[in-house]
PDB file of C-alpha atoms in Angstrom:
ATOM      1  CA  GLN A   1      39.115  27.291 -21.581  1.00 72.00           C
ATOM      2  CA  GLN A   2      40.600  28.756 -18.437  1.00 81.00           C
ATOM      3  CA  GLN A   3      37.825  28.907 -15.850  1.00 90.00           C
ATOM      4  CA  VAL A   4      39.825  31.082 -13.483  1.00 95.00           C
ATOM      5  CA  LYS A   5      42.113  33.796 -14.835  1.00 96.00           C
ATOM      6  CA  GLN A   6      44.966  34.854 -12.597  1.00 97.00           C
ATOM      7  CA  SER A   7      47.358  37.757 -12.840  1.00 97.00           C
ATOM      8  CA  PRO A   8      50.124  38.718 -12.733  1.00 97.00           C
ATOM      9  CA  GLN A   9      52.185  35.701 -13.737  1.00 96.00           C
ATOM     10  CA  SER A  10      55.067  36.917 -11.609  1.00 97.00           C
ATOM     11  CA  LEU A  11      55.577  39.610  -9.033  1.00 97.00           C
ATOM     12  CA  ILE A  12      58.614  41.041  -7.286  1.00 98.00           C
ATOM     13  CA  VAL A  13      58.252  43.231  -4.214  1.00 98.00           C
ATOM     14  CA  GLN A  14      60.494  44.603  -1.526  1.00 98.00           C
ATOM     15  CA  LYS A  15      60.214  43.284   2.009  1.00 98.00           C
ATOM     16  CA  GLY A  16      57.345  45.036   3.750  1.00 97.00           C
ATOM     17  CA  GLY A  17      55.495  45.690   0.496  1.00 97.00           C
ATOM     18  CA  ILE A  18      51.956  44.561  -0.208  1.00 98.00           C
ATOM     19  CA  PRO A  19      51.788  42.256  -3.221  1.00 98.00           C
ATOM     20  CA  ILE A  20      48.339  41.892  -4.735  1.00 98.00           C
ATOM     21  CA  ILE A  21      47.302  38.937  -6.867  1.00 98.00           C
ATOM     22  CA  ASN A  22      44.097  39.065  -8.828  1.00 98.00           C
ATOM     23  CA  CYS A  23      41.718  36.408 -10.096  1.00 98.00           C
ATOM     24  CA  ALA A  24      38.573  36.534 -12.189  1.00 98.00           C
ATOM     25  CA  TYR A  25      35.947  33.968 -13.038  1.00 96.00           C
ATOM     26  CA  GLU A  26      32.825  33.643 -15.140  1.00 92.00           C
ATOM     27  CA  ASN A  27      30.865  30.761 -13.653  1.00 92.00           C
ATOM     28  CA  THR A  28      28.429  32.177 -11.116  1.00 92.00           C
ATOM     29  CA  ALA A  29      27.913  28.681  -9.719  1.00 92.00           C
ATOM     30  CA  PHE A  30      31.298  28.837  -7.993  1.00 93.00           C
ATOM     31  CA  ASP A  31      30.712  29.054  -4.263  1.00 90.00           C
ATOM     32  CA  TYR A  32      34.115  28.714  -2.662  1.00 90.00           C
ATOM     33  CA  PHE A  33      37.320  30.535  -3.483  1.00 94.00           C
ATOM     34  CA  PRO A  34      40.510  29.246  -1.848  1.00 93.00           C
ATOM     35  CA  TRP A  35      44.057  30.450  -2.236  1.00 95.00           C
ATOM     36  CA  TYR A  36      46.984  28.075  -2.115  1.00 94.00           C
ATOM     37  CA  GLN A  37      50.662  28.651  -1.473  1.00 96.00           C
ATOM     38  CA  GLN A  38      53.175  26.310  -3.060  1.00 96.00           C
ATOM     39  CA  PHE A  39      56.890  26.106  -2.419  1.00 95.00           C
ATOM     40  CA  PRO A  40      59.197  24.412  -4.935  1.00 92.00           C
ATOM     41  CA  GLY A  41      58.962  20.647  -4.790  1.00 91.00           C
ATOM     42  CA  LYS A  42      55.985  20.711  -2.430  1.00 92.00           C
ATOM     43  CA  GLY A  43      52.256  20.333  -2.796  1.00 93.00           C
ATOM     44  CA  PRO A  44      49.940  23.356  -2.516  1.00 93.00           C
ATOM     45  CA  ALA A  45      48.882  24.344   0.983  1.00 91.00           C
ATOM     46  CA  LEU A  46      45.598  26.078   1.712  1.00 89.00           C
ATOM     47  CA  LEU A  47      46.300  29.643   2.747  1.00 92.00           C
ATOM     48  CA  ILE A  48      42.921  31.292   3.081  1.00 93.00           C
ATOM     49  CA  ALA A  49      39.492  30.901   1.516  1.00 92.00           C
ATOM     50  CA  ILE A  50      36.311  32.903   1.107  1.00 94.00           C
ATOM     51  CA  ARG A  51      32.691  32.332   0.181  1.00 91.00           C
ATOM     52  CA  PRO A  52      30.764  34.760  -2.056  1.00 91.00           C
ATOM     53  CA  ASP A  53      28.555  36.064   0.732  1.00 91.00           C
ATOM     54  CA  VAL A  54      31.562  37.817   2.270  1.00 93.00           C
ATOM     55  CA  SER A  55      33.421  40.753   0.719  1.00 95.00           C
ATOM     56  CA  GLU A  56      36.613  40.435   2.712  1.00 97.00           C
ATOM     57  CA  LYS A  57      38.386  37.915   4.885  1.00 96.00           C
ATOM     58  CA  LYS A  58      41.575  38.417   6.811  1.00 96.00           C
ATOM     59  CA  GLU A  59      43.811  35.811   8.380  1.00 94.00           C
ATOM     60  CA  GLY A  60      47.034  37.141   9.793  1.00 96.00           C
ATOM     61  CA  ARG A  61      48.883  39.012   7.051  1.00 97.00           C
ATOM     62  CA  PHE A  62      46.725  37.539   4.293  1.00 97.00           C
ATOM     63  CA  THR A  63      43.520  39.193   3.111  1.00 97.00           C
ATOM     64  CA  ILE A  64      41.084  38.149   0.425  1.00 97.00           C
ATOM     65  CA  SER A  65      38.923  40.823  -1.187  1.00 97.00           C
ATOM     66  CA  PHE A  66      35.896  39.530  -3.045  1.00 97.00           C
ATOM     67  CA  ASN A  67      33.771  41.444  -5.547  1.00 96.00           C
ATOM     68  CA  LYS A  68      30.805  39.289  -6.434  1.00 95.00           C
ATOM     69  CA  SER A  69      29.311  41.645  -9.010  1.00 95.00           C
ATOM     70  CA  ALA A  70      32.611  41.914 -10.865  1.00 96.00           C
ATOM     71  CA  LYS A  71      33.347  38.216 -10.395  1.00 96.00           C
ATOM     72  CA  GLN A  72      36.799  39.028  -9.144  1.00 97.00           C
ATOM     73  CA  PHE A  73      38.766  38.260  -6.038  1.00 98.00           C
ATOM     74  CA  SER A  74      42.235  39.117  -4.915  1.00 98.00           C
ATOM     75  CA  LEU A  75      44.867  38.177  -2.366  1.00 98.00           C
ATOM     76  CA  HIS A  76      46.763  40.856  -0.474  1.00 98.00           C
ATOM     77  CA  ILE A  77      49.836  40.013   1.577  1.00 98.00           C
ATOM     78  CA  MET A  78      50.568  42.641   4.195  1.00 97.00           C
ATOM     79  CA  ASP A  79      54.116  43.322   5.369  1.00 97.00           C
ATOM     80  CA  SER A  80      55.482  40.733   2.952  1.00 98.00           C
ATOM     81  CA  GLN A  81      58.549  38.767   4.017  1.00 98.00           C
ATOM     82  CA  PRO A  82      61.201  36.862   2.041  1.00 97.00           C
ATOM     83  CA  GLY A  83      59.653  33.662   3.407  1.00 97.00           C
ATOM     84  CA  ASP A  84      56.474  34.506   1.498  1.00 98.00           C
ATOM     85  CA  SER A  85      58.361  33.922  -1.763  1.00 98.00           C
ATOM     86  CA  ALA A  86      56.388  31.106  -3.385  1.00 97.00           C
ATOM     87  CA  THR A  87      53.865  30.422  -6.089  1.00 97.00           C
ATOM     88  CA  TYR A  88      50.298  31.360  -5.262  1.00 97.00           C
ATOM     89  CA  PHE A  89      47.269  29.795  -6.886  1.00 96.00           C
ATOM     90  CA  CYS A  90      43.717  30.972  -6.646  1.00 96.00           C
ATOM     91  CA  ALA A  91      40.941  28.488  -7.197  1.00 94.00           C
ATOM     92  CA  ALA A  92      37.209  28.354  -7.580  1.00 93.00           C
ATOM     93  CA  THR A  93      34.933  25.487  -6.767  1.00 87.00           C
ATOM     94  CA  ALA A  94      31.329  24.407  -7.156  1.00 82.00           C
ATOM     95  CA  GLY A  95      30.306  20.976  -5.938  1.00 74.00           C
ATOM     96  CA  ASN A  96      32.882  18.589  -7.282  1.00 69.00           C
ATOM     97  CA  GLN A  97      34.214  21.062  -9.832  1.00 77.00           C
ATOM     98  CA  PHE A  98      37.557  22.575  -8.887  1.00 82.00           C
ATOM     99  CA  TYR A  99      39.555  24.965 -11.019  1.00 89.00           C
ATOM    100  CA  PHE A 100      42.981  26.434 -10.351  1.00 92.00           C
ATOM    101  CA  GLY A 101      44.259  29.733 -11.643  1.00 95.00           C
ATOM    102  CA  THR A 102      47.500  29.714 -13.602  1.00 94.00           C
ATOM    103  CA  GLY A 103      49.621  30.745 -10.639  1.00 96.00           C
ATOM    104  CA  THR A 104      51.667  33.766  -9.608  1.00 97.00           C
ATOM    105  CA  SER A 105      55.318  33.479  -8.734  1.00 97.00           C
ATOM    106  CA  LEU A 106      56.028  35.919  -5.916  1.00 98.00           C
ATOM    107  CA  THR A 107      59.524  37.009  -4.961  1.00 98.00           C
ATOM    108  CA  VAL A 108      60.005  39.164  -1.893  1.00 98.00           C
ATOM    109  CA  ILE A 109      63.391  40.868  -1.893  1.00 98.00           C
ATOM    110  CA  PRO A 110      65.011  41.374   1.530  1.00 95.00           C
TER     111      PRO A 110
ATOM    112  CA  GLY B   1      44.223  19.619  10.713  1.00 67.00           C
ATOM    113  CA  ALA B   2      43.737  17.193   7.874  1.00 78.00           C
ATOM    114  CA  VAL B   3      46.945  15.589   6.648  1.00 86.00           C
ATOM    115  CA  VAL B   4      47.550  13.835   3.367  1.00 91.00           C
ATOM    116  CA  SER B   5      50.703  11.798   3.024  1.00 94.00           C
ATOM    117  CA  GLN B   6      52.098  11.092  -0.411  1.00 96.00           C
ATOM    118  CA  HIS B   7      54.846   8.570  -1.055  1.00 97.00           C
ATOM    119  CA  PRO B   8      57.430   8.449  -2.481  1.00 97.00           C
ATOM    120  CA  SER B   9      58.486  12.078  -2.686  1.00 96.00           C
ATOM    121  CA  ARG B  10      60.944  11.316  -5.464  1.00 97.00           C
ATOM    122  CA  VAL B  11      61.353   8.350  -7.759  1.00 97.00           C
ATOM    123  CA  ILE B  12      63.604   7.630 -10.698  1.00 97.00           C
ATOM    124  CA  CYS B  13      62.727   4.710 -12.918  1.00 96.00           C
ATOM    125  CA  LYS B  14      63.841   3.222 -16.184  1.00 97.00           C
ATOM    126  CA  SER B  15      61.793   3.672 -19.306  1.00 97.00           C
ATOM    127  CA  GLY B  16      59.290   0.853 -19.722  1.00 97.00           C
ATOM    128  CA  THR B  17      58.873   0.088 -16.031  1.00 97.00           C
ATOM    129  CA  SER B  18      55.876   0.906 -13.837  1.00 97.00           C
ATOM    130  CA  VAL B  19      55.803   3.163 -10.820  1.00 98.00           C
ATOM    131  CA  LYS B  20      53.231   3.301  -8.037  1.00 98.00           C
ATOM    132  CA  ILE B  21      52.522   6.460  -6.040  1.00 98.00           C
ATOM    133  CA  GLU B  22      50.530   6.288  -2.830  1.00 97.00           C
ATOM    134  CA  CYS B  23      48.272   8.916  -1.332  1.00 96.00           C
ATOM    135  CA  ARG B  24      47.027   8.424   2.212  1.00 94.00           C
ATOM    136  CA  SER B  25      44.695  10.497   4.338  1.00 91.00           C
ATOM    137  CA  LEU B  26      46.171  10.172   7.794  1.00 89.00           C
ATOM    138  CA  ASP B  27      43.516  11.515  10.117  1.00 83.00           C
ATOM    139  CA  PHE B  28      40.319  11.441   8.129  1.00 83.00           C
ATOM    140  CA  GLN B  29      38.456   9.247   5.709  1.00 85.00           C
ATOM    141  CA  ALA B  30      38.634  10.495   2.147  1.00 85.00           C
ATOM    142  CA  THR B  31      35.669   9.476   0.058  1.00 81.00           C
ATOM    143  CA  THR B  32      37.144  11.297  -2.899  1.00 85.00           C
ATOM    144  CA  MET B  33      40.746  11.809  -3.925  1.00 90.00           C
ATOM    145  CA  PHE B  34      42.133  13.710  -6.863  1.00 92.00           C
ATOM    146  CA  TRP B  35      45.305  13.249  -8.854  1.00 95.00           C
ATOM    147  CA  TYR B  36      47.073  16.150 -10.504  1.00 95.00           C
ATOM    148  CA  ARG B  37      50.053  16.569 -12.717  1.00 96.00           C
ATOM    149  CA  GLN B  38      52.145  19.714 -12.645  1.00 94.00           C
ATOM    150  CA  PHE B  39      54.717  20.797 -15.190  1.00 91.00           C
ATOM    151  CA  PRO B  40      57.495  23.231 -14.223  1.00 88.00           C
ATOM    152  CA  LYS B  41      56.197  26.733 -13.576  1.00 85.00           C
ATOM    153  CA  LYS B  42      52.685  25.670 -14.525  1.00 88.00           C
ATOM    154  CA  SER B  43      49.437  25.201 -12.725  1.00 90.00           C
ATOM    155  CA  LEU B  44      48.078  21.873 -11.554  1.00 91.00           C
ATOM    156  CA  MET B  45      46.305  19.830 -14.178  1.00 92.00           C
ATOM    157  CA  LEU B  46      43.595  17.497 -12.911  1.00 91.00           C
ATOM    158  CA  MET B  47      44.148  13.992 -14.205  1.00 95.00           C
ATOM    159  CA  ALA B  48      41.422  12.017 -12.502  1.00 94.00           C
ATOM    160  CA  THR B  49      38.944  11.844  -9.665  1.00 91.00           C
ATOM    161  CA  SER B  50      39.033   8.752  -7.526  1.00 88.00           C
ATOM    162  CA  ASN B  51      36.050   7.610  -5.468  1.00 85.00           C
ATOM    163  CA  GLU B  52      36.430   4.877  -2.888  1.00 82.00           C
ATOM    164  CA  GLY B  53      35.102   1.589  -4.151  1.00 81.00           C
ATOM    165  CA  SER B  54      34.390   2.709  -7.690  1.00 84.00           C
ATOM    166  CA  LYS B  55      36.240   3.383 -10.907  1.00 88.00           C
ATOM    167  CA  ALA B  56      38.121   6.601 -11.280  1.00 92.00           C
ATOM    168  CA  THR B  57      36.867   9.327 -13.563  1.00 93.00           C
ATOM    169  CA  TYR B  58      39.559  10.520 -15.935  1.00 95.00           C
ATOM    170  CA  GLU B  59      39.835  13.944 -17.483  1.00 92.00           C
ATOM    171  CA  GLN B  60      39.788  14.281 -21.223  1.00 92.00           C
ATOM    172  CA  GLY B  61      43.113  13.408 -22.767  1.00 93.00           C
ATOM    173  CA  VAL B  62      44.384  11.345 -19.826  1.00 95.00           C
ATOM    174  CA  GLU B  63      45.095   7.733 -20.745  1.00 95.00           C
ATOM    175  CA  LYS B  64      43.351   5.532 -18.206  1.00 94.00           C
ATOM    176  CA  ASP B  65      45.382   2.492 -19.222  1.00 95.00           C
ATOM    177  CA  LYS B  66      48.602   4.357 -18.632  1.00 96.00           C
ATOM    178  CA  PHE B  67      47.651   6.034 -15.367  1.00 97.00           C
ATOM    179  CA  LEU B  68      45.949   3.378 -13.280  1.00 96.00           C
ATOM    180  CA  ILE B  69      44.141   4.659 -10.231  1.00 94.00           C
ATOM    181  CA  ASN B  70      42.927   2.511  -7.382  1.00 91.00           C
ATOM    182  CA  HIS B  71      40.987   3.814  -4.372  1.00 88.00           C
ATOM    183  CA  ALA B  72      40.595   0.617  -2.413  1.00 82.00           C
ATOM    184  CA  SER B  73      39.978   2.142   0.989  1.00 89.00           C
ATOM    185  CA  LEU B  74      38.799   5.375   2.529  1.00 88.00           C
ATOM    186  CA  THR B  75      42.374   6.309   3.394  1.00 91.00           C
ATOM    187  CA  LEU B  76      44.385   5.165   0.399  1.00 93.00           C
ATOM    188  CA  SER B  77      44.472   5.913  -3.290  1.00 93.00           C
ATOM    189  CA  THR B  78      47.255   4.828  -5.614  1.00 95.00           C
ATOM    190  CA  LEU B  79      48.379   6.059  -9.002  1.00 97.00           C
ATOM    191  CA  THR B  80      50.390   3.639 -11.105  1.00 97.00           C
ATOM    192  CA  VAL B  81      52.213   4.977 -14.114  1.00 98.00           C
ATOM    193  CA  THR B  82      52.522   1.965 -16.383  1.00 97.00           C
ATOM    194  CA  SER B  83      55.244   1.489 -18.970  1.00 97.00           C
ATOM    195  CA  ALA B  84      56.676   4.854 -18.068  1.00 97.00           C
ATOM    196  CA  HIS B  85      58.424   6.955 -20.679  1.00 97.00           C
ATOM    197  CA  PRO B  86      60.521  10.120 -20.322  1.00 96.00           C
ATOM    198  CA  GLU B  87      57.540  12.271 -21.279  1.00 96.00           C
ATOM    199  CA  ASP B  88      55.786  10.995 -18.155  1.00 97.00           C
ATOM    200  CA  SER B  89      58.399  12.714 -16.023  1.00 96.00           C
ATOM    201  CA  SER B  90      56.549  15.279 -13.967  1.00 96.00           C
ATOM    202  CA  PHE B  91      55.402  16.312 -10.521  1.00 96.00           C
ATOM    203  CA  TYR B  92      52.339  14.339  -9.427  1.00 97.00           C
ATOM    204  CA  ILE B  93      50.166  15.600  -6.583  1.00 96.00           C
ATOM    205  CA  CYS B  94      47.149  14.088  -4.878  1.00 95.00           C
ATOM    206  CA  SER B  95      44.482  15.790  -2.828  1.00 92.00           C
ATOM    207  CA  ALA B  96      41.716  14.491  -0.633  1.00 88.00           C
ATOM    208  CA  SER B  97      38.533  15.600   1.048  1.00 78.00           C
ATOM    209  CA  SER B  98      36.333  13.815   3.513  1.00 63.00           C
ATOM    210  CA  GLN B  99      33.155  15.236   2.035  1.00 62.00           C
ATOM    211  CA  GLY B 100      33.699  14.848  -1.672  1.00 48.00           C
ATOM    212  CA  VAL B 101      32.644  18.441  -2.128  1.00 46.00           C
ATOM    213  CA  PHE B 102      35.323  21.062  -2.693  1.00 45.00           C
ATOM    214  CA  SER B 103      33.543  23.664  -0.662  1.00 48.00           C
ATOM    215  CA  ASP B 104      34.790  21.926   2.450  1.00 55.00           C
ATOM    216  CA  GLY B 105      38.355  22.421   1.377  1.00 68.00           C
ATOM    217  CA  TYR B 106      40.849  19.926   0.094  1.00 79.00           C
ATOM    218  CA  THR B 107      44.185  18.917   1.533  1.00 86.00           C
ATOM    219  CA  PHE B 108      47.055  18.290  -0.840  1.00 91.00           C
ATOM    220  CA  GLY B 109      49.858  15.790  -0.566  1.00 94.00           C
ATOM    221  CA  SER B 110      53.461  16.926  -0.759  1.00 95.00           C
ATOM    222  CA  GLY B 111      53.849  15.658  -4.300  1.00 96.00           C
ATOM    223  CA  THR B 112      55.975  13.050  -6.065  1.00 97.00           C
ATOM    224  CA  ARG B 113      58.717  13.985  -8.484  1.00 97.00           C
ATOM    225  CA  LEU B 114      58.867  11.255 -11.132  1.00 97.00           C
ATOM    226  CA  THR B 115      61.870  11.087 -13.427  1.00 97.00           C
ATOM    227  CA  VAL B 116      61.888   8.475 -16.168  1.00 97.00           C
ATOM    228  CA  VAL B 117      65.306   7.796 -17.660  1.00 97.00           C
TER     229      VAL B 117
END
């Protein structure tokens, strides 16, 4: 059973566009929601994270929107660049429980 | 920030041999480390949780005798793939946290590409 559902599976945007990746969860015990960026052949790197008491968090060009009542959260990448082309994973954690989404392959076309 | 070093980054071995992968926390003590396996274009699959000084906890379906995990110190965990076979070829990734609680954030290693021929 997939604890964290992520969509879309892949996404192609033009440079400067704003790709949006969505995740949903069911377990209300989750208390930390990180996003990871992974380049081919590399391990995931923490991009940005949010806790459920906050509805939005922005770090540079990356923004997380969090809707606690809907149990959904999303990643927005402002002014996307070709260098942002990577696979993005959302995750949800509670204590020692950690669950990744299925990943979104993002391609930013110059 | 926290750095996790994973070595080797790539390894090719013959079928039937064993391969050891190291995961080191360079600037913090990691009470808990995690080992993942990732297939091409797929998400990370948790294999086991490794606690310093105790036996690792394996996820359902992961053969503990095949994937030996040792967490002998607060900065080092190793994964040994024993009697490797081509189906064990994959990308293996470790992660570590100093608190043992994900809410503090986990740092991932750069991964090891294992190819069994």
